[in-house]
Amino acid sequence: QVQLVESGGGLVQPGGSLRLSCAASTAVFRLGWYRQAPGKERELVATITSGARTNYGDSVAGRFTISRDNAKNTVIMQMVSLKVEDTAVYYCYASSAGAVYWGQGTQVTVSS
């Protein structure tokens, strides 16, 4: 069982920046973030493998940057140029050996 502990998130104005981080309790192959807005399905934000291969959702490419520290089993996502439509609960995601794990979620609200 992999435990995921998220930090970051909060309220920011449009055009602002936020940073999310997530620490896994053990080494995993893929770490990343998904998000879910009210009334919408959960969607990919970004993932990164232990070999630093990244994958971004179309709506965030060019604005969000994901990175990881394998020594600390931590993933960080820097979000810039935030838009109102980025408002959602952001869930840390981990996958390894065919299993998927989720964090509890952290709220990101973009509003003036």
PDB file of N, CA and C in Angstrom:
ATOM      1  N   GLN A   1       0.838  -1.183   0.000  1.00  0.00           N
ATOM      2  CA  GLN A   1       0.000   0.000   0.000  1.00  0.00           C
ATOM      3  C   GLN A   1       0.884   1.248   0.000  1.00  0.00           C
ATOM      4  N   VAL A   2       0.595   2.166  -0.888  1.00  0.00           N
ATOM      5  CA  VAL A   2       1.351   3.413  -0.988  1.00  0.00           C
ATOM      6  C   VAL A   2       0.511   4.543  -0.398  1.00  0.00           C
ATOM      7  N   GLN A   3       1.101   5.283   0.496  1.00  0.00           N
ATOM      8  CA  GLN A   3       0.434   6.455   1.073  1.00  0.00           C
ATOM      9  C   GLN A   3       0.931   7.697   0.353  1.00  0.00           C
ATOM     10  N   LEU A   4       0.009   8.587   0.056  1.00  0.00           N
ATOM     11  CA  LEU A   4       0.335   9.832  -0.639  1.00  0.00           C
ATOM     12  C   LEU A   4      -0.090  11.006   0.239  1.00  0.00           C
ATOM     13  N   VAL A   5       0.839  11.913   0.474  1.00  0.00           N
ATOM     14  CA  VAL A   5       0.562  13.094   1.292  1.00  0.00           C
ATOM     15  C   VAL A   5       0.747  14.334   0.439  1.00  0.00           C
ATOM     16  N   GLU A   6      -0.336  15.064   0.266  1.00  0.00           N
ATOM     17  CA  GLU A   6      -0.339  16.246  -0.601  1.00  0.00           C
ATOM     18  C   GLU A   6      -0.159  17.506   0.214  1.00  0.00           C
ATOM     19  N   SER A   7       0.398  18.527  -0.428  1.00  0.00           N
ATOM     20  CA  SER A   7       0.470  19.856   0.175  1.00  0.00           C
ATOM     21  C   SER A   7       0.414  20.893  -0.934  1.00  0.00           C
ATOM     22  N   GLY A   8       0.049  22.095  -0.548  1.00  0.00           N
ATOM     23  CA  GLY A   8      -0.116  23.171  -1.517  1.00  0.00           C
ATOM     24  C   GLY A   8      -1.590  23.399  -1.792  1.00  0.00           C
ATOM     25  N   GLY A   9      -1.865  24.096  -2.848  1.00  0.00           N
ATOM     26  CA  GLY A   9      -3.240  24.428  -3.160  1.00  0.00           C
ATOM     27  C   GLY A   9      -3.676  25.681  -2.436  1.00  0.00           C
ATOM     28  N   GLY A  10      -4.936  26.061  -2.655  1.00  0.00           N
ATOM     29  CA  GLY A  10      -5.475  27.255  -2.017  1.00  0.00           C
ATOM     30  C   GLY A  10      -6.177  28.150  -3.013  1.00  0.00           C
ATOM     31  N   LEU A  11      -6.282  29.415  -2.630  1.00  0.00           N
ATOM     32  CA  LEU A  11      -6.992  30.408  -3.447  1.00  0.00           C
ATOM     33  C   LEU A  11      -5.984  31.330  -4.120  1.00  0.00           C
ATOM     34  N   VAL A  12      -6.164  31.568  -5.401  1.00  0.00           N
ATOM     35  CA  VAL A  12      -5.272  32.436  -6.153  1.00  0.00           C
ATOM     36  C   VAL A  12      -6.082  33.197  -7.191  1.00  0.00           C
ATOM     37  N   GLN A  13      -5.620  34.367  -7.553  1.00  0.00           N
ATOM     38  CA  GLN A  13      -6.304  35.156  -8.574  1.00  0.00           C
ATOM     39  C   GLN A  13      -5.936  34.659  -9.974  1.00  0.00           C
ATOM     40  N   PRO A  14      -6.793  34.906 -10.934  1.00  0.00           N
ATOM     41  CA  PRO A  14      -6.450  34.540 -12.316  1.00  0.00           C
ATOM     42  C   PRO A  14      -5.119  35.152 -12.733  1.00  0.00           C
ATOM     43  N   GLY A  15      -4.315  34.343 -13.409  1.00  0.00           N
ATOM     44  CA  GLY A  15      -2.980  34.774 -13.796  1.00  0.00           C
ATOM     45  C   GLY A  15      -1.916  34.471 -12.759  1.00  0.00           C
ATOM     46  N   GLY A  16      -2.333  34.028 -11.590  1.00  0.00           N
ATOM     47  CA  GLY A  16      -1.390  33.743 -10.515  1.00  0.00           C
ATOM     48  C   GLY A  16      -0.753  32.375 -10.626  1.00  0.00           C
ATOM     49  N   SER A  17       0.026  32.036  -9.588  1.00  0.00           N
ATOM     50  CA  SER A  17       0.777  30.783  -9.578  1.00  0.00           C
ATOM     51  C   SER A  17       0.551  30.045  -8.267  1.00  0.00           C
ATOM     52  N   LEU A  18       0.680  28.745  -8.344  1.00  0.00           N
ATOM     53  CA  LEU A  18       0.618  27.888  -7.169  1.00  0.00           C
ATOM     54  C   LEU A  18       1.536  26.694  -7.392  1.00  0.00           C
ATOM     55  N   ARG A  19       1.926  26.078  -6.278  1.00  0.00           N
ATOM     56  CA  ARG A  19       2.743  24.887  -6.361  1.00  0.00           C
ATOM     57  C   ARG A  19       2.109  23.788  -5.525  1.00  0.00           C
ATOM     58  N   LEU A  20       1.992  22.630  -6.122  1.00  0.00           N
ATOM     59  CA  LEU A  20       1.495  21.448  -5.414  1.00  0.00           C
ATOM     60  C   LEU A  20       2.632  20.453  -5.251  1.00  0.00           C
ATOM     61  N   SER A  21       2.655  19.785  -4.116  1.00  0.00           N
ATOM     62  CA  SER A  21       3.630  18.729  -3.929  1.00  0.00           C
ATOM     63  C   SER A  21       2.956  17.507  -3.314  1.00  0.00           C
ATOM     64  N   CYS A  22       3.547  16.378  -3.544  1.00  0.00           N
ATOM     65  CA  CYS A  22       2.983  15.127  -3.043  1.00  0.00           C
ATOM     66  C   CYS A  22       4.140  14.188  -2.737  1.00  0.00           C
ATOM     67  N   ALA A  23       4.119  13.636  -1.536  1.00  0.00           N
ATOM     68  CA  ALA A  23       5.152  12.702  -1.117  1.00  0.00           C
ATOM     69  C   ALA A  23       4.564  11.312  -1.010  1.00  0.00           C
ATOM     70  N   ALA A  24       5.219  10.357  -1.657  1.00  0.00           N
ATOM     71  CA  ALA A  24       4.802   8.965  -1.578  1.00  0.00           C
ATOM     72  C   ALA A  24       5.589   8.254  -0.486  1.00  0.00           C
ATOM     73  N   SER A  25       4.966   7.253   0.120  1.00  0.00           N
ATOM     74  CA  SER A  25       5.601   6.557   1.243  1.00  0.00           C
ATOM     75  C   SER A  25       6.682   5.589   0.786  1.00  0.00           C
ATOM     76  N   THR A  26       6.726   5.314  -0.520  1.00  0.00           N
ATOM     77  CA  THR A  26       7.733   4.423  -1.056  1.00  0.00           C
ATOM     78  C   THR A  26       7.949   4.766  -2.523  1.00  0.00           C
ATOM     79  N   ALA A  27       8.963   4.192  -3.117  1.00  0.00           N
ATOM     80  CA  ALA A  27       9.248   4.462  -4.529  1.00  0.00           C
ATOM     81  C   ALA A  27       8.141   3.882  -5.419  1.00  0.00           C
ATOM     82  N   VAL A  28       7.749   4.665  -6.398  1.00  0.00           N
ATOM     83  CA  VAL A  28       6.736   4.236  -7.360  1.00  0.00           C
ATOM     84  C   VAL A  28       7.187   4.604  -8.752  1.00  0.00           C
ATOM     85  N   PHE A  29       6.597   3.936  -9.745  1.00  0.00           N
ATOM     86  CA  PHE A  29       7.005   4.180 -11.120  1.00  0.00           C
ATOM     87  C   PHE A  29       6.508   5.530 -11.631  1.00  0.00           C
ATOM     88  N   ARG A  30       5.230   5.778 -11.457  1.00  0.00           N
ATOM     89  CA  ARG A  30       4.645   7.001 -12.012  1.00  0.00           C
ATOM     90  C   ARG A  30       3.959   7.795 -10.909  1.00  0.00           C
ATOM     91  N   LEU A  31       4.222   9.068 -10.898  1.00  0.00           N
ATOM     92  CA  LEU A  31       3.570  10.011  -9.984  1.00  0.00           C
ATOM     93  C   LEU A  31       2.934  11.111 -10.805  1.00  0.00           C
ATOM     94  N   GLY A  32       1.925  11.734 -10.236  1.00  0.00           N
ATOM     95  CA  GLY A  32       1.342  12.850 -10.959  1.00  0.00           C
ATOM     96  C   GLY A  32       0.099  13.387 -10.306  1.00  0.00           C
ATOM     97  N   TRP A  33      -0.670  14.093 -11.116  1.00  0.00           N
ATOM     98  CA  TRP A  33      -1.868  14.772 -10.627  1.00  0.00           C
ATOM     99  C   TRP A  33      -3.007  14.605 -11.616  1.00  0.00           C
ATOM    100  N   TYR A  34      -4.180  14.393 -11.065  1.00  0.00           N
ATOM    101  CA  TYR A  34      -5.437  14.481 -11.776  1.00  0.00           C
ATOM    102  C   TYR A  34      -6.272  15.539 -11.069  1.00  0.00           C
ATOM    103  N   ARG A  35      -7.309  16.005 -11.717  1.00  0.00           N
ATOM    104  CA  ARG A  35      -8.195  16.972 -11.074  1.00  0.00           C
ATOM    105  C   ARG A  35      -9.644  16.696 -11.429  1.00  0.00           C
ATOM    106  N   GLN A  36     -10.514  17.172 -10.556  1.00  0.00           N
ATOM    107  CA  GLN A  36     -11.941  17.001 -10.783  1.00  0.00           C
ATOM    108  C   GLN A  36     -12.673  18.255 -10.362  1.00  0.00           C
ATOM    109  N   ALA A  37     -13.337  18.866 -11.312  1.00  0.00           N
ATOM    110  CA  ALA A  37     -14.157  20.044 -11.049  1.00  0.00           C
ATOM    111  C   ALA A  37     -15.590  19.592 -10.774  1.00  0.00           C
ATOM    112  N   PRO A  38     -16.372  20.404 -10.086  1.00  0.00           N
ATOM    113  CA  PRO A  38     -17.761  20.024  -9.789  1.00  0.00           C
ATOM    114  C   PRO A  38     -18.537  19.692 -11.055  1.00  0.00           C
ATOM    115  N   GLY A  39     -19.193  18.541 -11.039  1.00  0.00           N
ATOM    116  CA  GLY A  39     -20.008  18.135 -12.173  1.00  0.00           C
ATOM    117  C   GLY A  39     -19.239  17.593 -13.359  1.00  0.00           C
ATOM    118  N   LYS A  40     -17.926  17.448 -13.203  1.00  0.00           N
ATOM    119  CA  LYS A  40     -17.108  16.948 -14.310  1.00  0.00           C
ATOM    120  C   LYS A  40     -16.369  15.681 -13.903  1.00  0.00           C
ATOM    121  N   GLU A  41     -15.896  14.952 -14.889  1.00  0.00           N
ATOM    122  CA  GLU A  41     -15.124  13.758 -14.633  1.00  0.00           C
ATOM    123  C   GLU A  41     -13.691  14.119 -14.235  1.00  0.00           C
ATOM    124  N   ARG A  42     -13.072  13.199 -13.528  1.00  0.00           N
ATOM    125  CA  ARG A  42     -11.668  13.388 -13.179  1.00  0.00           C
ATOM    126  C   ARG A  42     -10.838  13.344 -14.459  1.00  0.00           C
ATOM    127  N   GLU A  43      -9.882  14.277 -14.571  1.00  0.00           N
ATOM    128  CA  GLU A  43      -9.083  14.351 -15.791  1.00  0.00           C
ATOM    129  C   GLU A  43      -7.599  14.432 -15.469  1.00  0.00           C
ATOM    130  N   LEU A  44      -6.810  13.991 -16.422  1.00  0.00           N
ATOM    131  CA  LEU A  44      -5.363  14.047 -16.289  1.00  0.00           C
ATOM    132  C   LEU A  44      -4.885  15.499 -16.267  1.00  0.00           C
ATOM    133  N   VAL A  45      -3.986  15.786 -15.323  1.00  0.00           N
ATOM    134  CA  VAL A  45      -3.282  17.059 -15.332  1.00  0.00           C
ATOM    135  C   VAL A  45      -1.871  16.809 -15.855  1.00  0.00           C
ATOM    136  N   ALA A  46      -1.107  16.012 -15.128  1.00  0.00           N
ATOM    137  CA  ALA A  46       0.249  15.687 -15.560  1.00  0.00           C
ATOM    138  C   ALA A  46       0.764  14.494 -14.776  1.00  0.00           C
ATOM    139  N   THR A  47       1.599  13.705 -15.430  1.00  0.00           N
ATOM    140  CA  THR A  47       2.275  12.598 -14.757  1.00  0.00           C
ATOM    141  C   THR A  47       3.743  12.583 -15.162  1.00  0.00           C
ATOM    142  N   ILE A  48       4.544  11.912 -14.348  1.00  0.00           N
ATOM    143  CA  ILE A  48       5.965  11.793 -14.626  1.00  0.00           C
ATOM    144  C   ILE A  48       6.439  10.438 -14.125  1.00  0.00           C
ATOM    145  N   THR A  49       7.241   9.772 -14.937  1.00  0.00           N
ATOM    146  CA  THR A  49       7.751   8.467 -14.532  1.00  0.00           C
ATOM    147  C   THR A  49       9.064   8.625 -13.762  1.00  0.00           C
ATOM    148  N   SER A  50       9.538   7.537 -13.221  1.00  0.00           N
ATOM    149  CA  SER A  50      10.805   7.572 -12.501  1.00  0.00           C
ATOM    150  C   SER A  50      11.961   7.912 -13.437  1.00  0.00           C
ATOM    151  N   GLY A  51      11.756   7.711 -14.721  1.00  0.00           N
ATOM    152  CA  GLY A  51      12.757   8.097 -15.713  1.00  0.00           C
ATOM    153  C   GLY A  51      12.544   9.485 -16.283  1.00  0.00           C
ATOM    154  N   ALA A  52      11.641  10.249 -15.650  1.00  0.00           N
ATOM    155  CA  ALA A  52      11.376  11.649 -16.001  1.00  0.00           C
ATOM    156  C   ALA A  52      10.610  11.829 -17.308  1.00  0.00           C
ATOM    157  N   ARG A  53       9.935  10.809 -17.743  1.00  0.00           N
ATOM    158  CA  ARG A  53       9.059  10.976 -18.911  1.00  0.00           C
ATOM    159  C   ARG A  53       7.756  11.600 -18.433  1.00  0.00           C
ATOM    160  N   THR A  54       7.371  12.699 -19.073  1.00  0.00           N
ATOM    161  CA  THR A  54       6.198  13.454 -18.640  1.00  0.00           C
ATOM    162  C   THR A  54       5.042  13.324 -19.626  1.00  0.00           C
ATOM    163  N   ASN A  55       3.852  13.541 -19.099  1.00  0.00           N
ATOM    164  CA  ASN A  55       2.643  13.544 -19.916  1.00  0.00           C
ATOM    165  C   ASN A  55       1.724  14.610 -19.347  1.00  0.00           C
ATOM    166  N   TYR A  56       1.253  15.511 -20.185  1.00  0.00           N
ATOM    167  CA  TYR A  56       0.408  16.619 -19.734  1.00  0.00           C
ATOM    168  C   TYR A  56      -0.965  16.568 -20.394  1.00  0.00           C
ATOM    169  N   GLY A  57      -1.971  16.984 -19.638  1.00  0.00           N
ATOM    170  CA  GLY A  57      -3.279  17.190 -20.227  1.00  0.00           C
ATOM    171  C   GLY A  57      -3.243  18.380 -21.177  1.00  0.00           C
ATOM    172  N   ASP A  58      -4.078  18.345 -22.201  1.00  0.00           N
ATOM    173  CA  ASP A  58      -4.051  19.398 -23.220  1.00  0.00           C
ATOM    174  C   ASP A  58      -4.327  20.774 -22.637  1.00  0.00           C
ATOM    175  N   SER A  59      -5.170  20.836 -21.614  1.00  0.00           N
ATOM    176  CA  SER A  59      -5.591  22.135 -21.098  1.00  0.00           C
ATOM    177  C   SER A  59      -4.528  22.816 -20.236  1.00  0.00           C
ATOM    178  N   VAL A  60      -3.494  22.092 -19.841  1.00  0.00           N
ATOM    179  CA  VAL A  60      -2.483  22.679 -18.963  1.00  0.00           C
ATOM    180  C   VAL A  60      -1.102  22.733 -19.605  1.00  0.00           C
ATOM    181  N   ALA A  61      -0.926  22.080 -20.738  1.00  0.00           N
ATOM    182  CA  ALA A  61       0.385  22.047 -21.391  1.00  0.00           C
ATOM    183  C   ALA A  61       0.869  23.476 -21.654  1.00  0.00           C
ATOM    184  N   GLY A  62       2.111  23.717 -21.271  1.00  0.00           N
ATOM    185  CA  GLY A  62       2.692  25.033 -21.455  1.00  0.00           C
ATOM    186  C   GLY A  62       2.516  25.959 -20.257  1.00  0.00           C
ATOM    187  N   ARG A  63       1.623  25.593 -19.340  1.00  0.00           N
ATOM    188  CA  ARG A  63       1.407  26.423 -18.141  1.00  0.00           C
ATOM    189  C   ARG A  63       1.835  25.701 -16.860  1.00  0.00           C
ATOM    190  N   PHE A  64       1.710  24.405 -16.857  1.00  0.00           N
ATOM    191  CA  PHE A  64       2.071  23.611 -15.677  1.00  0.00           C
ATOM    192  C   PHE A  64       3.355  22.838 -15.972  1.00  0.00           C
ATOM    193  N   THR A  65       4.178  22.684 -14.946  1.00  0.00           N
ATOM    194  CA  THR A  65       5.408  21.919 -15.086  1.00  0.00           C
ATOM    195  C   THR A  65       5.507  20.920 -13.946  1.00  0.00           C
ATOM    196  N   ILE A  66       5.695  19.661 -14.292  1.00  0.00           N
ATOM    197  CA  ILE A  66       5.800  18.618 -13.286  1.00  0.00           C
ATOM    198  C   ILE A  66       7.243  18.154 -13.179  1.00  0.00           C
ATOM    199  N   SER A  67       7.664  17.864 -11.960  1.00  0.00           N
ATOM    200  CA  SER A  67       9.013  17.359 -11.735  1.00  0.00           C
ATOM    201  C   SER A  67       8.965  16.410 -10.540  1.00  0.00           C
ATOM    202  N   ARG A  68      10.023  15.648 -10.352  1.00  0.00           N
ATOM    203  CA  ARG A  68      10.037  14.738  -9.210  1.00  0.00           C
ATOM    204  C   ARG A  68      11.438  14.573  -8.665  1.00  0.00           C
ATOM    205  N   ASP A  69      11.468  14.224  -7.393  1.00  0.00           N
ATOM    206  CA  ASP A  69      12.711  13.926  -6.702  1.00  0.00           C
ATOM    207  C   ASP A  69      12.624  12.465  -6.302  1.00  0.00           C
ATOM    208  N   ASN A  70      13.333  11.616  -7.037  1.00  0.00           N
ATOM    209  CA  ASN A  70      13.228  10.179  -6.779  1.00  0.00           C
ATOM    210  C   ASN A  70      13.797   9.799  -5.406  1.00  0.00           C
ATOM    211  N   ALA A  71      14.788  10.532  -4.964  1.00  0.00           N
ATOM    212  CA  ALA A  71      15.379  10.223  -3.663  1.00  0.00           C
ATOM    213  C   ALA A  71      14.381  10.446  -2.530  1.00  0.00           C
ATOM    214  N   LYS A  72      13.460  11.393  -2.736  1.00  0.00           N
ATOM    215  CA  LYS A  72      12.466  11.715  -1.704  1.00  0.00           C
ATOM    216  C   LYS A  72      11.078  11.188  -2.059  1.00  0.00           C
ATOM    217  N   ASN A  73      10.961  10.480  -3.171  1.00  0.00           N
ATOM    218  CA  ASN A  73       9.647   9.965  -3.626  1.00  0.00           C
ATOM    219  C   ASN A  73       8.612  11.079  -3.671  1.00  0.00           C
ATOM    220  N   THR A  74       9.017  12.221  -4.189  1.00  0.00           N
ATOM    221  CA  THR A  74       8.159  13.411  -4.176  1.00  0.00           C
ATOM    222  C   THR A  74       7.953  13.931  -5.592  1.00  0.00           C
ATOM    223  N   VAL A  75       6.743  14.379  -5.846  1.00  0.00           N
ATOM    224  CA  VAL A  75       6.423  15.016  -7.116  1.00  0.00           C
ATOM    225  C   VAL A  75       5.971  16.445  -6.834  1.00  0.00           C
ATOM    226  N   ILE A  76       6.406  17.343  -7.684  1.00  0.00           N
ATOM    227  CA  ILE A  76       6.061  18.752  -7.554  1.00  0.00           C
ATOM    228  C   ILE A  76       5.460  19.232  -8.864  1.00  0.00           C
ATOM    229  N   MET A  77       4.416  20.020  -8.752  1.00  0.00           N
ATOM    230  CA  MET A  77       3.835  20.614  -9.947  1.00  0.00           C
ATOM    231  C   MET A  77       3.730  22.120  -9.758  1.00  0.00           C
ATOM    232  N   GLN A  78       4.413  22.832 -10.609  1.00  0.00           N
ATOM    233  CA  GLN A  78       4.361  24.290 -10.609  1.00  0.00           C
ATOM    234  C   GLN A  78       3.307  24.722 -11.615  1.00  0.00           C
ATOM    235  N   MET A  79       2.355  25.528 -11.149  1.00  0.00           N
ATOM    236  CA  MET A  79       1.258  25.979 -12.001  1.00  0.00           C
ATOM    237  C   MET A  79       1.345  27.493 -12.141  1.00  0.00           C
ATOM    238  N   VAL A  80       1.403  27.971 -13.355  1.00  0.00           N
ATOM    239  CA  VAL A  80       1.450  29.409 -13.621  1.00  0.00           C
ATOM    240  C   VAL A  80       0.322  29.768 -14.577  1.00  0.00           C
ATOM    241  N   SER A  81       0.091  31.072 -14.685  1.00  0.00           N
ATOM    242  CA  SER A  81      -0.969  31.569 -15.582  1.00  0.00           C
ATOM    243  C   SER A  81      -2.291  30.849 -15.315  1.00  0.00           C
ATOM    244  N   LEU A  82      -2.627  30.733 -14.048  1.00  0.00           N
ATOM    245  CA  LEU A  82      -3.826  29.997 -13.683  1.00  0.00           C
ATOM    246  C   LEU A  82      -5.081  30.692 -14.174  1.00  0.00           C
ATOM    247  N   LYS A  83      -6.055  29.870 -14.561  1.00  0.00           N
ATOM    248  CA  LYS A  83      -7.318  30.354 -15.089  1.00  0.00           C
ATOM    249  C   LYS A  83      -8.460  29.914 -14.172  1.00  0.00           C
ATOM    250  N   VAL A  84      -9.569  30.595 -14.281  1.00  0.00           N
ATOM    251  CA  VAL A  84     -10.738  30.232 -13.480  1.00  0.00           C
ATOM    252  C   VAL A  84     -11.107  28.766 -13.707  1.00  0.00           C
ATOM    253  N   GLU A  85     -10.963  28.316 -14.935  1.00  0.00           N
ATOM    254  CA  GLU A  85     -11.316  26.927 -15.264  1.00  0.00           C
ATOM    255  C   GLU A  85     -10.342  25.890 -14.712  1.00  0.00           C
ATOM    256  N   ASP A  86      -9.267  26.334 -14.089  1.00  0.00           N
ATOM    257  CA  ASP A  86      -8.369  25.408 -13.399  1.00  0.00           C
ATOM    258  C   ASP A  86      -8.885  25.067 -11.999  1.00  0.00           C
ATOM    259  N   THR A  87      -9.926  25.725 -11.580  1.00  0.00           N
ATOM    260  CA  THR A  87     -10.512  25.443 -10.268  1.00  0.00           C
ATOM    261  C   THR A  87     -11.001  24.003 -10.198  1.00  0.00           C
ATOM    262  N   ALA A  88     -10.520  23.275  -9.188  1.00  0.00           N
ATOM    263  CA  ALA A  88     -10.867  21.860  -9.054  1.00  0.00           C
ATOM    264  C   ALA A  88     -10.218  21.310  -7.793  1.00  0.00           C
ATOM    265  N   VAL A  89     -10.600  20.101  -7.447  1.00  0.00           N
ATOM    266  CA  VAL A  89      -9.846  19.344  -6.456  1.00  0.00           C
ATOM    267  C   VAL A  89      -8.768  18.572  -7.209  1.00  0.00           C
ATOM    268  N   TYR A  90      -7.547  18.752  -6.761  1.00  0.00           N
ATOM    269  CA  TYR A  90      -6.402  18.111  -7.396  1.00  0.00           C
ATOM    270  C   TYR A  90      -5.986  16.894  -6.565  1.00  0.00           C
ATOM    271  N   TYR A  91      -5.888  15.760  -7.233  1.00  0.00           N
ATOM    272  CA  TYR A  91      -5.573  14.499  -6.563  1.00  0.00           C
ATOM    273  C   TYR A  91      -4.191  14.021  -6.984  1.00  0.00           C
ATOM    274  N   CYS A  92      -3.373  13.714  -6.001  1.00  0.00           N
ATOM    275  CA  CYS A  92      -2.089  13.083  -6.286  1.00  0.00           C
ATOM    276  C   CYS A  92      -2.350  11.657  -6.730  1.00  0.00           C
ATOM    277  N   TYR A  93      -1.574  11.213  -7.684  1.00  0.00           N
ATOM    278  CA  TYR A  93      -1.742   9.902  -8.307  1.00  0.00           C
ATOM    279  C   TYR A  93      -0.402   9.176  -8.313  1.00  0.00           C
ATOM    280  N   ALA A  94      -0.464   7.885  -8.039  1.00  0.00           N
ATOM    281  CA  ALA A  94       0.734   7.060  -8.137  1.00  0.00           C
ATOM    282  C   ALA A  94       0.354   5.721  -8.742  1.00  0.00           C
ATOM    283  N   SER A  95       1.239   5.196  -9.558  1.00  0.00           N
ATOM    284  CA  SER A  95       1.010   3.870 -10.109  1.00  0.00           C
ATOM    285  C   SER A  95       2.320   3.098 -10.106  1.00  0.00           C
ATOM    286  N   SER A  96       2.200   1.821  -9.780  1.00  0.00           N
ATOM    287  CA  SER A  96       3.386   0.986  -9.733  1.00  0.00           C
ATOM    288  C   SER A  96       2.950  -0.463  -9.682  1.00  0.00           C
ATOM    289  N   ALA A  97       3.611  -1.301 -10.468  1.00  0.00           N
ATOM    290  CA  ALA A  97       3.329  -2.735 -10.487  1.00  0.00           C
ATOM    291  C   ALA A  97       1.846  -3.029 -10.693  1.00  0.00           C
ATOM    292  N   GLY A  98       1.219  -2.256 -11.565  1.00  0.00           N
ATOM    293  CA  GLY A  98      -0.176  -2.521 -11.906  1.00  0.00           C
ATOM    294  C   GLY A  98      -1.202  -1.968 -10.944  1.00  0.00           C
ATOM    295  N   ALA A  99      -0.759  -1.362  -9.865  1.00  0.00           N
ATOM    296  CA  ALA A  99      -1.689  -0.797  -8.883  1.00  0.00           C
ATOM    297  C   ALA A  99      -1.702   0.724  -8.983  1.00  0.00           C
ATOM    298  N   VAL A 100      -2.856   1.298  -8.661  1.00  0.00           N
ATOM    299  CA  VAL A 100      -3.040   2.752  -8.696  1.00  0.00           C
ATOM    300  C   VAL A 100      -3.421   3.228  -7.301  1.00  0.00           C
ATOM    301  N   TYR A 101      -2.858   4.352  -6.918  1.00  0.00           N
ATOM    302  CA  TYR A 101      -3.124   4.931  -5.612  1.00  0.00           C
ATOM    303  C   TYR A 101      -3.495   6.395  -5.773  1.00  0.00           C
ATOM    304  N   TRP A 102      -4.335   6.882  -4.850  1.00  0.00           N
ATOM    305  CA  TRP A 102      -4.787   8.268  -4.900  1.00  0.00           C
ATOM    306  C   TRP A 102      -4.592   8.950  -3.564  1.00  0.00           C
ATOM    307  N   GLY A 103      -4.265  10.232  -3.637  1.00  0.00           N
ATOM    308  CA  GLY A 103      -4.257  11.042  -2.437  1.00  0.00           C
ATOM    309  C   GLY A 103      -5.666  11.492  -2.100  1.00  0.00           C
ATOM    310  N   GLN A 104      -5.785  12.238  -0.990  1.00  0.00           N
ATOM    311  CA  GLN A 104      -7.104  12.671  -0.530  1.00  0.00           C
ATOM    312  C   GLN A 104      -7.626  13.862  -1.308  1.00  0.00           C
ATOM    313  N   GLY A 105      -6.754  14.571  -1.992  1.00  0.00           N
ATOM    314  CA  GLY A 105      -7.171  15.718  -2.779  1.00  0.00           C
ATOM    315  C   GLY A 105      -6.909  17.036  -2.067  1.00  0.00           C
ATOM    316  N   THR A 106      -6.586  18.046  -2.852  1.00  0.00           N
ATOM    317  CA  THR A 106      -6.386  19.391  -2.322  1.00  0.00           C
ATOM    318  C   THR A 106      -7.097  20.379  -3.247  1.00  0.00           C
ATOM    319  N   GLN A 107      -7.772  21.341  -2.642  1.00  0.00           N
ATOM    320  CA  GLN A 107      -8.580  22.272  -3.423  1.00  0.00           C
ATOM    321  C   GLN A 107      -7.715  23.385  -4.003  1.00  0.00           C
ATOM    322  N   VAL A 108      -7.897  23.635  -5.280  1.00  0.00           N
ATOM    323  CA  VAL A 108      -7.308  24.796  -5.944  1.00  0.00           C
ATOM    324  C   VAL A 108      -8.464  25.640  -6.469  1.00  0.00           C
ATOM    325  N   THR A 109      -8.509  26.889  -6.027  1.00  0.00           N
ATOM    326  CA  THR A 109      -9.564  27.802  -6.463  1.00  0.00           C
ATOM    327  C   THR A 109      -8.931  29.018  -7.103  1.00  0.00           C
ATOM    328  N   VAL A 110      -9.321  29.281  -8.340  1.00  0.00           N
ATOM    329  CA  VAL A 110      -8.819  30.448  -9.068  1.00  0.00           C
ATOM    330  C   VAL A 110      -9.987  31.413  -9.233  1.00  0.00           C
ATOM    331  N   SER A 111      -9.891  32.537  -8.547  1.00  0.00           N
ATOM    332  CA  SER A 111     -11.009  33.470  -8.532  1.00  0.00           C
ATOM    333  C   SER A 111     -10.516  34.865  -8.186  1.00  0.00           C
ATOM    334  N   SER A 112     -11.179  35.854  -8.754  1.00  0.00           N
ATOM    335  CA  SER A 112     -10.853  37.238  -8.416  1.00  0.00           C
ATOM    336  C   SER A 112     -11.734  37.729  -7.279  1.00  0.00           C
TER     337      SER A 112
END
